[in-house]
Short mmCIF file of C-alpha atoms in Angstrom, two decimals:
data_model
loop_
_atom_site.label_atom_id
_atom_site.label_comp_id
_atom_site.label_asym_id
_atom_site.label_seq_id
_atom_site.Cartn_x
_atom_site.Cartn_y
_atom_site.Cartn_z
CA UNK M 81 -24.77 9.39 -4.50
CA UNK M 82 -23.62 11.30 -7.70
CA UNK M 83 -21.78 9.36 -10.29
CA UNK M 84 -19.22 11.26 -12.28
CA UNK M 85 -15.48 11.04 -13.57
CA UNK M 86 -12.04 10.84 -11.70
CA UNK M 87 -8.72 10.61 -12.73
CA UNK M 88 -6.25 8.93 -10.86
CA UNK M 89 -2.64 10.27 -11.88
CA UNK M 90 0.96 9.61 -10.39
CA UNK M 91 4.29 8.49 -11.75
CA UNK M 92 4.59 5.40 -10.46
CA UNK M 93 3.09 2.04 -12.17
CA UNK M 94 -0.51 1.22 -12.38
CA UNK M 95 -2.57 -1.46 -11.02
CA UNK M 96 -2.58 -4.47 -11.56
CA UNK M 97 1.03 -4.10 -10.93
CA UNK M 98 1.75 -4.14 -7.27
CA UNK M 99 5.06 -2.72 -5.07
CA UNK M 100 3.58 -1.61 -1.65
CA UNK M 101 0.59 -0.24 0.19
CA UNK M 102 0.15 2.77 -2.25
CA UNK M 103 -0.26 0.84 -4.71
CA UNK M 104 -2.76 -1.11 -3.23
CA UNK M 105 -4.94 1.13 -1.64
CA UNK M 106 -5.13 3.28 -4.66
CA UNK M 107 -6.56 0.12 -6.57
CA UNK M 108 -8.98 -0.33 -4.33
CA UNK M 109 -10.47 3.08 -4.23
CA UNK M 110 -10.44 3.21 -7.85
CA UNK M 111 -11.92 0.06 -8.28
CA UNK M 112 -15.07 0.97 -5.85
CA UNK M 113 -15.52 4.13 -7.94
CA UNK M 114 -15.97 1.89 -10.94
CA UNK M 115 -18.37 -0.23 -9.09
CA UNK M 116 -20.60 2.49 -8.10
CA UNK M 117 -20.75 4.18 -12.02
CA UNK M 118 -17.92 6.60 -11.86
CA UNK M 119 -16.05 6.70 -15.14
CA UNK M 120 -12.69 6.02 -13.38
CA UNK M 121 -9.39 6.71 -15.45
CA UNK M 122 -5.60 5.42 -13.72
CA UNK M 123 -2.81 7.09 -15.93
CA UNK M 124 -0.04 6.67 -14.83
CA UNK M 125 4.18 5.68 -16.44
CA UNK M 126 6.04 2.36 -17.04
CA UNK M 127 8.76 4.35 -16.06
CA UNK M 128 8.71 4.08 -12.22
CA UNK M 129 10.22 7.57 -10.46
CA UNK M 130 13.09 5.69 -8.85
CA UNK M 131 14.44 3.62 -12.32
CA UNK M 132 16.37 4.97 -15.20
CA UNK M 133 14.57 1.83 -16.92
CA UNK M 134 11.03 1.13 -18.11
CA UNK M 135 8.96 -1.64 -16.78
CA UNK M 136 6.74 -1.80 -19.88
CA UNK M 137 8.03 -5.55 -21.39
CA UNK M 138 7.31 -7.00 -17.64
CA UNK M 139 3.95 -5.47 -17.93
CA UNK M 140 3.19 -6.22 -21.33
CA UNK M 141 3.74 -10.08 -20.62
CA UNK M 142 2.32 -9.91 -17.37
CA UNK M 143 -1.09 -8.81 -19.24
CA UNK M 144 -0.76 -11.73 -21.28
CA UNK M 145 -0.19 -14.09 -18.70
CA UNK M 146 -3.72 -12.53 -17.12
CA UNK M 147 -5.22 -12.91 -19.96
CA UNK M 148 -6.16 -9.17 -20.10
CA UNK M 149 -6.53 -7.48 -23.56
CA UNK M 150 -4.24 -4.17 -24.32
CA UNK M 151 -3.57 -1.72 -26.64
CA UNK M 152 0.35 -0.65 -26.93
CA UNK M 153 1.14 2.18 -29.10
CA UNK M 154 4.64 1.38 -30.13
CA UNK M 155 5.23 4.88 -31.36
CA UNK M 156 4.66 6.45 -28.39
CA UNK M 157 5.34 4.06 -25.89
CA UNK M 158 1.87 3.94 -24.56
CA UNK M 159 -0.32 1.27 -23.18
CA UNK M 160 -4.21 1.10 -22.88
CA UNK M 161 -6.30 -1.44 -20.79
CA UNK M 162 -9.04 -1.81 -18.88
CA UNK M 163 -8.84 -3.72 -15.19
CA UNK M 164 -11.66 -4.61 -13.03
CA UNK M 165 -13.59 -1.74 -14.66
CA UNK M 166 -11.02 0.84 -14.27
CA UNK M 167 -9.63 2.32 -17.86
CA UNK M 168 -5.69 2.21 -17.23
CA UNK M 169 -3.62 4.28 -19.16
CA UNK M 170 0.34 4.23 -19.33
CA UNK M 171 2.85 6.55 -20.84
CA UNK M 172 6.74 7.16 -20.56
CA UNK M 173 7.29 9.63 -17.83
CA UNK M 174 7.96 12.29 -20.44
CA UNK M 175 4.73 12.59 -21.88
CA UNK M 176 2.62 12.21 -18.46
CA UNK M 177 2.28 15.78 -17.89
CA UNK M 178 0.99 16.64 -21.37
CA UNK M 179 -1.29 13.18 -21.26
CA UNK M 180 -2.93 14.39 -17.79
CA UNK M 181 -3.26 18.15 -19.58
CA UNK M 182 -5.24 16.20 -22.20
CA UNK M 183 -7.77 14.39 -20.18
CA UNK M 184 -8.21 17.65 -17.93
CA UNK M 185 -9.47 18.93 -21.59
CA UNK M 186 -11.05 16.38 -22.78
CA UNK M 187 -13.15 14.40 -19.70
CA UNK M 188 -13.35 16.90 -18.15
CA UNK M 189 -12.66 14.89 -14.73
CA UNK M 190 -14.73 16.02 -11.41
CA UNK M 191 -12.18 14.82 -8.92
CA UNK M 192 -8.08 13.95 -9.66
CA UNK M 193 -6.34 11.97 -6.92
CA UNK M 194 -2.58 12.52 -6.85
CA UNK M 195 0.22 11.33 -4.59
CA UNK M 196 3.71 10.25 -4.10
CA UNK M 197 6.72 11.69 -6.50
CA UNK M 198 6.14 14.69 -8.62
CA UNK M 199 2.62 15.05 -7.55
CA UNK M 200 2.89 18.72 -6.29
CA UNK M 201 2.95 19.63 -10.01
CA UNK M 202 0.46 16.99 -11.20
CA UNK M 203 -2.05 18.88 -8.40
CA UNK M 204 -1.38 22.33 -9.50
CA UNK M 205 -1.99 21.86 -13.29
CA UNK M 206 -5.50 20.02 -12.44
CA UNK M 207 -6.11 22.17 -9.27
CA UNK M 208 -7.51 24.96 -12.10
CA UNK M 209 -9.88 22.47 -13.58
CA UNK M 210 -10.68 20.08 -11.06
CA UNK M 211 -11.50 19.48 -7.83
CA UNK M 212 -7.76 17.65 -6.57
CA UNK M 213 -7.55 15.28 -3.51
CA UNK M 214 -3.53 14.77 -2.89
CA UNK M 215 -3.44 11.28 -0.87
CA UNK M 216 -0.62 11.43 1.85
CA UNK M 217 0.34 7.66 1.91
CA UNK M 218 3.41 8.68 4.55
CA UNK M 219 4.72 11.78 6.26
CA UNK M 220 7.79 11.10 4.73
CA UNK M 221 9.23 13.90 2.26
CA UNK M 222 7.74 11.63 -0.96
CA UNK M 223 4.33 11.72 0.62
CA UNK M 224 3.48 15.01 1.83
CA UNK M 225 4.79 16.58 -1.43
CA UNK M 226 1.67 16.73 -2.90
CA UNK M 227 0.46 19.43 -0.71
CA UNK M 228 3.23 22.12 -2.31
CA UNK M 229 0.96 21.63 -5.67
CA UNK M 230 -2.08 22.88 -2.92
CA UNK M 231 -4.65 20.33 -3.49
CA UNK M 232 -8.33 21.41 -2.71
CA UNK M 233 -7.96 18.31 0.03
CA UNK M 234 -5.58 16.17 1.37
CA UNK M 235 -6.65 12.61 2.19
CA UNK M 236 -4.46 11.33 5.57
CA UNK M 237 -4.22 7.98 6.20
CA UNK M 238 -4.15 7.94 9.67
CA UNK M 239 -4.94 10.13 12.52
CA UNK M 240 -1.28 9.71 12.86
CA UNK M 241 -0.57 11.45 9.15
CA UNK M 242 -3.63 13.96 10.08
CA UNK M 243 -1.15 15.05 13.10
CA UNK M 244 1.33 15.99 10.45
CA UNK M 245 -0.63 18.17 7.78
CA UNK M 246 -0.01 21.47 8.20
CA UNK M 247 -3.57 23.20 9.83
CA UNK M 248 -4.04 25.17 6.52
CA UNK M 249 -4.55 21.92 4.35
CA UNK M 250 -8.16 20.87 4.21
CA UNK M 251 -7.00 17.58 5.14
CA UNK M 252 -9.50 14.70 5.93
CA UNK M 253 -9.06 11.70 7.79
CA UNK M 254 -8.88 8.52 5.17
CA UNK M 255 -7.86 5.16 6.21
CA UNK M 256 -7.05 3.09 3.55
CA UNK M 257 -9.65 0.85 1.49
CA UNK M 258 -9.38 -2.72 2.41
CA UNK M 259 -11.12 -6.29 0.94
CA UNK M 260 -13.50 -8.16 2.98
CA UNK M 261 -12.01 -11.53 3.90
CA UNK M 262 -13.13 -15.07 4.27
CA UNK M 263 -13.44 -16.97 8.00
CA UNK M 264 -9.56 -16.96 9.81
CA UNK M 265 -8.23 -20.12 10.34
CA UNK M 266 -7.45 -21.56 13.73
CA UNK M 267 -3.95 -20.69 15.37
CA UNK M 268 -3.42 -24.37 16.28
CA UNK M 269 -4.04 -25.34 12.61
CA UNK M 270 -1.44 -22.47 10.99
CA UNK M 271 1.75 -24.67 10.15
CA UNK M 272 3.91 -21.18 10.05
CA UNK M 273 5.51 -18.97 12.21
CA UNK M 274 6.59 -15.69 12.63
CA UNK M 275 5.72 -13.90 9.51
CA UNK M 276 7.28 -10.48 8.52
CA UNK M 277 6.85 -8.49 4.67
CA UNK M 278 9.37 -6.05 3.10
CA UNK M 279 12.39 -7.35 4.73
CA UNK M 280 14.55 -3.75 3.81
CA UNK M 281 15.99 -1.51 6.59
CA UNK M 282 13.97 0.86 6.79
CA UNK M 283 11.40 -1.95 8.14
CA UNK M 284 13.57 -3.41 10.39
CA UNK M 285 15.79 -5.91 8.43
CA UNK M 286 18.61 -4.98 10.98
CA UNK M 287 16.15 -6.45 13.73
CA UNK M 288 15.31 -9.61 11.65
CA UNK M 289 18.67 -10.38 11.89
CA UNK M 290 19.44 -9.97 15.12
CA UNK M 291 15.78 -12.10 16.10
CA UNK M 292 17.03 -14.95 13.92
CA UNK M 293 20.27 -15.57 15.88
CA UNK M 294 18.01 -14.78 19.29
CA UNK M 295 15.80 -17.54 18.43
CA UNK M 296 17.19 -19.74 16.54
CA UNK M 297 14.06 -22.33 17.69
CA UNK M 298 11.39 -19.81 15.79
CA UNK M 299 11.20 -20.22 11.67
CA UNK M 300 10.71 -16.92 10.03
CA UNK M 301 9.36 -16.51 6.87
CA UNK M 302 10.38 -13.08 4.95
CA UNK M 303 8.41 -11.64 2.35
CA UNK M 304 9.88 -9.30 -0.80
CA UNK M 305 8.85 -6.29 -0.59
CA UNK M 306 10.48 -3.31 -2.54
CA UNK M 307 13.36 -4.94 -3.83
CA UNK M 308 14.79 -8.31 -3.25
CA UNK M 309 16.76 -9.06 0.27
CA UNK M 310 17.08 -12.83 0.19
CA UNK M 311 21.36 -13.04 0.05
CA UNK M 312 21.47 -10.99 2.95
CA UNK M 313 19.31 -13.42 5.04
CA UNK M 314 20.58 -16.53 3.33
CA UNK M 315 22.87 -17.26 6.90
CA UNK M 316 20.35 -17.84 8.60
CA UNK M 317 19.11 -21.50 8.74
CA UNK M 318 15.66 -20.63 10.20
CA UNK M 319 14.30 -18.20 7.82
CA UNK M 320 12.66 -18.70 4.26
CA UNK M 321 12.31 -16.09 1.74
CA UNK M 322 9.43 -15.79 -0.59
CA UNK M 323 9.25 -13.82 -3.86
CA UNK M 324 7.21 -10.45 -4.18
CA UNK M 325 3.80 -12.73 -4.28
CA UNK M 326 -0.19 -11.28 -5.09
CA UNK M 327 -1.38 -13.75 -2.64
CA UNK M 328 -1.23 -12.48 0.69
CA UNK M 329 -3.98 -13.99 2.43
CA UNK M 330 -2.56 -17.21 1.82
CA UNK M 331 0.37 -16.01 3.93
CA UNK M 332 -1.55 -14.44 6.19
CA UNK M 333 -3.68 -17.55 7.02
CA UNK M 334 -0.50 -20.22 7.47
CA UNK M 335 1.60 -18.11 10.10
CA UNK M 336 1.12 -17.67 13.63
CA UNK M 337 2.48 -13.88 14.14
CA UNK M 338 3.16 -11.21 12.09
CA UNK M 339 6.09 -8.84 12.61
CA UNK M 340 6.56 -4.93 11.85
CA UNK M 341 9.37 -3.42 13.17
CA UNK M 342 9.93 -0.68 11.08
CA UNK M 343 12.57 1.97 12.11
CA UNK M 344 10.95 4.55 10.02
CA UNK M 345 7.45 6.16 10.69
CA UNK M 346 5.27 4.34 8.94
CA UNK M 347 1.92 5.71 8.23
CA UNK M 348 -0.78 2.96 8.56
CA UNK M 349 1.18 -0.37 7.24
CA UNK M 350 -1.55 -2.24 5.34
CA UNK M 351 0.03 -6.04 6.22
CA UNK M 352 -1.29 -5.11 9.94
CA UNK M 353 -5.12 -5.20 9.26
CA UNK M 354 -5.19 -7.37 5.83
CA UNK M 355 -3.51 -10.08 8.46
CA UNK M 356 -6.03 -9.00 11.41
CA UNK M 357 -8.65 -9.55 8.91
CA UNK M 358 -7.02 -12.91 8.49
CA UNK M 359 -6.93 -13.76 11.94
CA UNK M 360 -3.07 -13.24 12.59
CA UNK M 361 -2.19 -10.60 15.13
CA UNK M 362 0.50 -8.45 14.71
CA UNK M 363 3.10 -6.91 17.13
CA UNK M 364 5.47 -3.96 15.76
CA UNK M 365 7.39 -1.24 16.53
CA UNK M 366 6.46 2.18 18.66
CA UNK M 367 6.93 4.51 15.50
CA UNK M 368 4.41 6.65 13.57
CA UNK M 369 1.07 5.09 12.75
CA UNK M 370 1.71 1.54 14.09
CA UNK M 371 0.08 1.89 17.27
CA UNK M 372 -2.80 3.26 15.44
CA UNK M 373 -3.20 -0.01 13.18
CA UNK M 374 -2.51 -2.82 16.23
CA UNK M 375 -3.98 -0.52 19.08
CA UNK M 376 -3.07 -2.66 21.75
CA UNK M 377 -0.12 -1.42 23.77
CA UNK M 378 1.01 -4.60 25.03
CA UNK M 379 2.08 -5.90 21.30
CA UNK M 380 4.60 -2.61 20.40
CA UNK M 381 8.34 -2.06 21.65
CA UNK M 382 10.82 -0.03 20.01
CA UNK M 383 12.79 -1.08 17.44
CA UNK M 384 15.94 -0.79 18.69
CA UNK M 385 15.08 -2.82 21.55
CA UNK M 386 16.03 -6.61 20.80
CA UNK M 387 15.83 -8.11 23.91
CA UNK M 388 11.81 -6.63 24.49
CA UNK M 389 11.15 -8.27 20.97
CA UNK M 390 12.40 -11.57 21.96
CA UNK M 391 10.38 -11.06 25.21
CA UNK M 392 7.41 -10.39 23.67
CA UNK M 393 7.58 -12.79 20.85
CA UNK M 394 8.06 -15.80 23.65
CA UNK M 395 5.40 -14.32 25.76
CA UNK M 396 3.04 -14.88 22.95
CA UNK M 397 2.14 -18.69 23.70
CA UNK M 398 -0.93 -20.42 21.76
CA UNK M 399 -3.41 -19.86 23.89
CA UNK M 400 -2.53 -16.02 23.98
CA UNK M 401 -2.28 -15.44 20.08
CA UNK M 402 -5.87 -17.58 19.67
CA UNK M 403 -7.42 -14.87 22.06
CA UNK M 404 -5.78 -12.43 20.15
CA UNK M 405 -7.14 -13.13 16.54
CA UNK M 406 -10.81 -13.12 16.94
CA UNK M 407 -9.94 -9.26 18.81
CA UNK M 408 -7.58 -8.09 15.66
CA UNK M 409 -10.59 -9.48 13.13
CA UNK M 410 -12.94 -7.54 15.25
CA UNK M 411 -11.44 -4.43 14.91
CA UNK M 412 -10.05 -4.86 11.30
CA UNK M 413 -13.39 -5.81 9.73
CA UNK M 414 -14.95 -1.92 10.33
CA UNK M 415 -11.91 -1.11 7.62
CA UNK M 416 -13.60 -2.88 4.87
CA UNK M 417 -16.20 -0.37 4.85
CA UNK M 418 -17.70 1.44 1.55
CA UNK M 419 -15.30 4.44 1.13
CA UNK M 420 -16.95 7.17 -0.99
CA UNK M 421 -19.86 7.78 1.34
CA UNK M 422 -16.56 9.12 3.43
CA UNK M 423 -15.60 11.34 0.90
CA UNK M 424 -18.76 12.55 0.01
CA UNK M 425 -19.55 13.73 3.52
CA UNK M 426 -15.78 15.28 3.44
CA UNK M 427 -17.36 17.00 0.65
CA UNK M 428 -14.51 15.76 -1.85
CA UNK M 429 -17.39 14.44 -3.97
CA UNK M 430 -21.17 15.29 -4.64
CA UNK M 431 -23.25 13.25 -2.33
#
């Protein structure tokens, strides 16, 4: 396969700095460019789209922490590092435009990968002088606007998220990038519960709630997600609440069954396979892509529903849930497949 140059570009923060699946699964990609000999460039802003603030002094001693060398201009509020072979660059959300209009000039890039906020106009002013891939992470306003900047192709995450790009998009069907894992632990030896991450409403924090008083014999444990939740869950005596972690499989491994009831349409929630890969099946919620990810019918209700929940959660004994983890593995392990040979026969990049 021909190696060559991309340039990923959004406004949100850069890796190694982690909020949600985005995030992650833009990482990955990047990073496996890299690893085959693409010169791979993230620029992206400190600034994230939905704070007034800058998360630039977080990031600078985060770097330090990790032990990873940076550059940071002070006069113009930029930072420069390179992670896991990826060069990262990082500007105030002012000057991203007119940094991306430099690298266009100066690479010049073969491929730019754009999503999320304000990528319709990061697409059009590369779609001139490059070929652009807009990445629809979610059919939600914030994800397909990418395709107003037309993007040569638009990278769906799901069949799901390929039902909702509009027939005139060369879109192609891209599920995310995931990690090979080590062997899954036994059920009987997991020493958790009922596990469920981003504990906000659109997710199905309402649900939690209500599934904590229902079963008030279960522990929950509740993962930060986008922001932090834990005083609104404090009442409850049976659930603990972790801190936005980087160690998932950890998580993954201790618990029994993973929740995702999300009230919103999800595109292709990440926490299902990286805990099938794991060994931890996952039941969730009839909306968007979520069948796609769990597949079997059986293990979704909707999420309005509390009394099917607490049905289905008690009808998941031992015995059932260790059938069920070697069958989630199975099918999760195909997912941690090399992704460019997809996107070369897509013909986003040169075979």
């Amino acid at each position: 396969m021909t190696a060559g140059t991309v340039v990923f570009v959004w406004r949100r923060i850069p890796p190694p700095f982690l909020i949600g699946g985005a995030e992650v699964s833009q990482q990955l990609l990047a990073e496996e460019f890299a690893v085959a000999g693409w010169r791979t460039l993230y620029l992206a802003s400190h600034e994230p789209p939905w704070s007034t603030g800058s998360d630039l002094p977080a990031m600078l001693r985060q770097l330090t922490d990790l032990g990873i060398p940076y550059e940071h201009r002070e006069s113009t509020a930029e930072l420069r590092y390179t992670y896991n072979g990826v060069t990262v660059r990082v500007v105030p959300q002012a000057r991203l435009a007119a940094a991306l209009d430099g690298v266009l000039r100066e690479l010049p890039p073969d491929l730019v990968v754009t999503s999320q906020e304000g990528s319709a106009d990061l697409a059009a002013a590369a779609r001139p002088r490059a070929t652009v891939a807009g990445w629809l992470h979610s059919v939600s306003a914030t994800g397909l606007h990418v395709l107003d900047g037309k993007p040569h192709y638009a990278l769906a995450t799901s069949r799901f998220v390929l039902s909702r790009t509009p027939a005139s998009q060369a879109a192609v069907l891209f599920y995310p990038p995931f990690r090979p894992t080590g062997a899954a632990g036994t059920v009987g030896g997991r020493d958790g519960d009922l596990l469920m991450v981003n504990p906000v409403p659109a997710k199905g924090a309402a649900l939690l709630h209500r599934l904590a008083e229902l079963l008030p014999d279960r522990r929950f444990t509740l993962v930060e997600g986008w922001w932090d939740t834990s005083a609104e869950f404090a009442r409850h005596p049976n659930v603990t609440y972790v801190s936005r972690t980087y160690d998932m499989d950890a998580l993954y491994r201790r618990h029994r069954l993973l929740l995702v009831p999300s009230v919103v349409e999800d595109a292709f929630p990440r926490v299902i396979v990286e805990a099938a890969l794991a060994g931890l099946p996952a039941v969730g919620s009839t909306r968007g892509g979520i069948p796609e990810a769990i597949v079997t019918p059986g293990l979704l209700t909707p999420p309005d529903d509390h009394v099917a929940w607490v049905s289905l959660i008690r009808s998941l004994t031992s015995g059932r849930l260790a059938g069920l983890a070697g069958t989630v593995q199975g099918r999760a392990v195909p997912l941690t497949r090399p992704c460019l040979p997809e996107l070369a026969a897509a013909g986003v990049i040169p075979r």
